[in-house]
Amino acid sequence: MPRYRLLIEYDGRPYHGFQAQDGLASVQGSIERAVKGFCGQALRLHAAGRTDTGVHATGQVIHVDLEKDWKPEVVRDALNAHLVPEPIVILEASVAPEGWHARFSARERRYLYRILNRKSPPALDQGRVWHVKKPLDAAAMHAAAQVLVGHHDFTTFRDLGCQAKSPMKTLDLAAVRREGEHVLLDFASRSFLHRQVRSMTGSLVEVGVGRWTADDLKAALEARDRKACGPVAPAGGLYLTYVGYEG
């Protein structure tokens, strides 16, 4: 039974997250229906990460085990045909190495958070950015973000419903940059806690507007208390952009 590795992108707005849920639209449910439409096989796919309601992806990775040995390009094109008109696309398909798993073989995950920083609201990017009217100091945000890099107890930036066994995570990258009217935040880690990126982003915006300093962010991290977190950034600005594997 060949295992296929699929690189996918999707607009998260119409879905109640990636994970399949009874009676609710999900990215996983849509792809599994596309597989059944393509080859008649009912299966459960596996993903590198489970994005929340309204969160997008440009580099999500999943795998499916198919009963027939199809050419990868046939799998890609057939699934895309069955996914029309949903905003989900299979970008690449390949046969996975033996023992490879979309979730458990992953060594790095990268997220991008997009902020539109201007007075006027978005017209074309509604639900795809966080609109922040007050001017943001991206340089101050970047400098403050460096206190988050490294191995820490991220309880402050962990959703109360998070099911991870431990709040300890190693954040490899936290970078903030401005591109015109957009402020972009990049984060990389082997794995993240539930809503960790959105929680860190919201607190960094507090720095950007001048309500917090880098020391305030450091104090929030060291408090190990969810109540010390700033406002949680909305889901629409968040994108899973890359999943890295060995080899």
XYZ file of C-alpha atoms in Angstrom:
247
model
C 0.000 0.000 0.000
C 1.948 3.080 -1.192
C 2.058 6.178 0.996
C 1.773 9.533 -0.764
C 3.201 12.747 0.592
C 1.092 15.756 -0.401
C 1.972 19.438 -0.104
C -1.190 21.513 0.147
C -2.413 25.071 0.512
C -5.803 26.281 1.626
C -7.859 29.269 2.651
C -9.041 28.478 6.159
C -12.010 30.838 6.212
C -14.764 28.356 5.204
C -13.592 25.654 7.624
C -13.822 24.831 11.308
C -10.119 24.057 11.336
C -8.125 21.336 9.640
C -9.289 18.374 11.712
C -12.418 16.480 10.661
C -15.424 17.072 12.905
C -18.895 15.567 12.623
C -21.310 17.968 10.969
C -18.720 20.730 10.449
C -16.749 21.709 7.371
C -13.052 20.884 7.685
C -10.008 20.753 5.418
C -9.376 17.140 6.363
C -12.947 16.099 5.644
C -12.885 17.770 2.234
C -9.654 16.048 1.197
C -10.845 12.665 2.431
C -14.020 13.060 0.377
C -11.885 13.978 -2.640
C -9.872 10.760 -2.160
C -13.074 8.732 -2.050
C -14.343 10.484 -5.172
C -11.070 9.772 -6.943
C -10.520 6.084 -6.139
C -13.458 4.990 -4.002
C -11.296 4.507 -0.923
C -12.451 5.703 2.505
C -9.443 6.596 4.628
C -8.134 8.798 7.397
C -5.305 11.100 6.323
C -2.520 12.374 8.585
C -1.194 15.939 8.688
C 1.893 17.739 9.941
C -0.283 20.111 11.955
C -3.905 20.801 12.832
C -4.640 24.425 12.077
C -7.484 26.178 13.898
C -10.689 27.622 12.507
C -9.868 30.366 10.002
C -6.121 29.653 9.854
C -4.574 29.265 6.397
C -1.738 27.192 4.949
C 0.663 27.551 2.060
C 2.894 24.661 3.112
C 0.825 22.073 4.976
C 1.994 18.473 4.508
C -0.234 15.410 4.709
C 0.001 11.755 3.809
C -2.503 9.229 2.497
C -2.113 5.470 2.113
C -3.737 4.376 -1.141
C -4.580 0.797 -2.096
C -3.416 1.224 -5.689
C -0.024 2.326 -6.988
C -0.851 5.568 -8.802
C 1.573 7.970 -10.435
C 2.005 10.951 -8.061
C 0.926 13.459 -10.699
C -2.293 11.478 -11.234
C -3.027 11.636 -7.493
C -2.351 15.381 -7.435
C -4.464 16.230 -10.467
C -7.342 13.915 -9.593
C -7.643 15.260 -6.055
C -7.533 18.836 -7.311
C -10.339 18.039 -9.743
C -12.463 16.582 -6.940
C -11.741 19.538 -4.644
C -13.225 22.113 -7.033
C -14.621 24.647 -6.086
C -13.237 24.485 -2.542
C -10.215 26.694 -1.692
C -7.910 23.704 -1.171
C -5.158 22.784 -3.633
C -2.676 19.918 -3.810
C 0.577 21.591 -4.879
C 2.822 18.538 -5.021
C 2.521 14.768 -4.651
C 5.270 12.184 -4.228
C 5.719 8.643 -2.962
C 6.945 8.810 0.629
C 9.972 6.844 1.859
C 9.284 3.753 3.942
C 8.441 4.655 7.548
C 7.890 8.340 6.770
C 4.992 10.047 8.597
C 3.625 13.542 7.883
C 3.396 14.406 11.580
C 5.945 12.295 13.433
C 8.780 12.683 10.895
C 8.557 16.500 10.919
C 11.572 18.342 12.347
C 10.492 21.951 11.844
C 7.308 23.907 11.390
C 7.164 27.523 10.260
C 4.324 29.993 10.610
C 3.817 33.453 9.156
C 1.541 36.050 10.703
C 0.397 38.936 8.472
C -0.669 42.302 9.868
C -2.072 45.094 7.707
C -0.920 48.265 9.446
C -2.824 51.250 8.076
C -5.928 53.285 8.837
C -8.061 51.869 6.019
C -9.372 48.298 6.329
C -8.519 45.587 3.784
C -10.687 45.098 0.730
C -9.063 42.071 -0.916
C -7.484 40.557 2.205
C -10.452 40.408 4.551
C -10.011 37.339 6.728
C -6.403 36.952 5.551
C -4.722 39.657 7.676
C -5.104 41.283 11.072
C -5.973 44.933 10.517
C -4.170 47.096 13.093
C -4.840 50.828 12.698
C -2.279 52.197 15.170
C 1.277 52.558 13.823
C 3.483 49.602 14.734
C 7.199 49.825 15.490
C 8.352 46.665 13.724
C 11.961 47.127 14.856
C 10.887 47.261 18.506
C 8.727 44.180 17.981
C 11.643 42.293 16.432
C 14.002 43.227 19.260
C 11.450 42.176 21.887
C 10.716 38.919 20.074
C 14.247 37.704 20.712
C 13.427 37.092 24.393
C 11.076 34.346 23.176
C 13.766 32.511 21.235
C 15.184 29.437 22.944
C 13.925 26.730 25.265
C 11.253 28.071 27.620
C 8.129 27.291 29.567
C 5.535 28.912 27.281
C 2.566 28.546 29.653
C 1.782 32.264 29.261
C 1.331 31.798 25.514
C -0.502 28.471 25.738
C -4.253 28.167 25.260
C -6.062 26.889 28.343
C -7.457 24.018 26.275
C -4.027 22.933 24.990
C -3.591 19.160 25.237
C 0.222 19.091 24.985
C 1.850 17.135 27.798
C 4.347 19.899 28.585
C 4.510 23.700 28.118
C 8.238 23.441 27.381
C 9.095 24.283 23.767
C 12.141 25.471 21.856
C 11.457 28.460 19.628
C 14.142 28.580 16.930
C 13.048 31.767 15.172
C 10.996 34.846 15.999
C 11.444 37.606 13.431
C 9.423 40.736 12.667
C 9.799 42.878 9.562
C 7.879 45.591 7.750
C 7.057 45.434 4.060
C 5.200 48.598 3.149
C 1.852 48.608 4.923
C 2.366 45.054 6.172
C 4.120 43.860 9.316
C 5.127 40.216 8.981
C 6.049 37.874 11.820
C 7.904 34.594 11.228
C 8.165 31.807 13.790
C 9.919 28.437 13.595
C 10.000 25.493 15.989
C 9.849 21.729 15.895
C 6.351 22.026 17.373
C 4.083 24.639 18.904
C 1.540 24.747 21.690
C -2.118 25.403 20.892
C -2.491 29.063 19.855
C 1.098 29.812 20.845
C 1.864 31.796 17.687
C -1.304 33.890 17.904
C -0.668 34.532 21.598
C 2.928 35.630 21.014
C 1.827 37.804 18.098
C -0.809 39.592 20.162
C 1.721 40.347 22.880
C 4.274 41.587 20.337
C 1.664 43.990 18.953
C 1.410 45.423 22.474
C 5.117 46.224 22.100
C 4.578 47.606 18.604
C 1.966 50.137 19.698
C 4.043 51.177 22.718
C 1.935 49.699 25.516
C 4.593 47.095 26.373
C 8.382 47.098 26.383
C 10.699 44.164 25.720
C 11.039 43.844 29.499
C 7.257 43.564 29.810
C 7.265 40.730 27.268
C 10.075 38.996 29.146
C 8.141 39.354 32.399
C 5.042 37.882 30.764
C 7.045 34.883 29.534
C 8.639 34.340 32.929
C 5.271 34.636 34.724
C 4.245 31.247 33.283
C 0.669 32.437 33.675
C -1.937 32.630 30.897
C -3.348 35.778 32.500
C -0.072 37.573 31.722
C -0.568 37.137 27.957
C -1.585 40.063 25.792
C -4.629 39.895 23.495
C -4.628 36.825 21.246
C -4.249 37.736 17.576
C -7.167 36.698 15.319
C -6.914 33.497 13.293
C -7.200 35.103 9.854
C -3.658 36.464 9.750
C -1.951 33.130 10.470
C -0.428 30.805 7.856
C 1.357 27.470 8.167
C 4.067 28.045 5.556
C 6.585 25.217 5.828
C 7.183 21.810 7.358
C 10.750 20.509 7.320
C 11.880 16.878 7.306
C 15.244 15.188 7.487
C 16.722 14.191 4.166
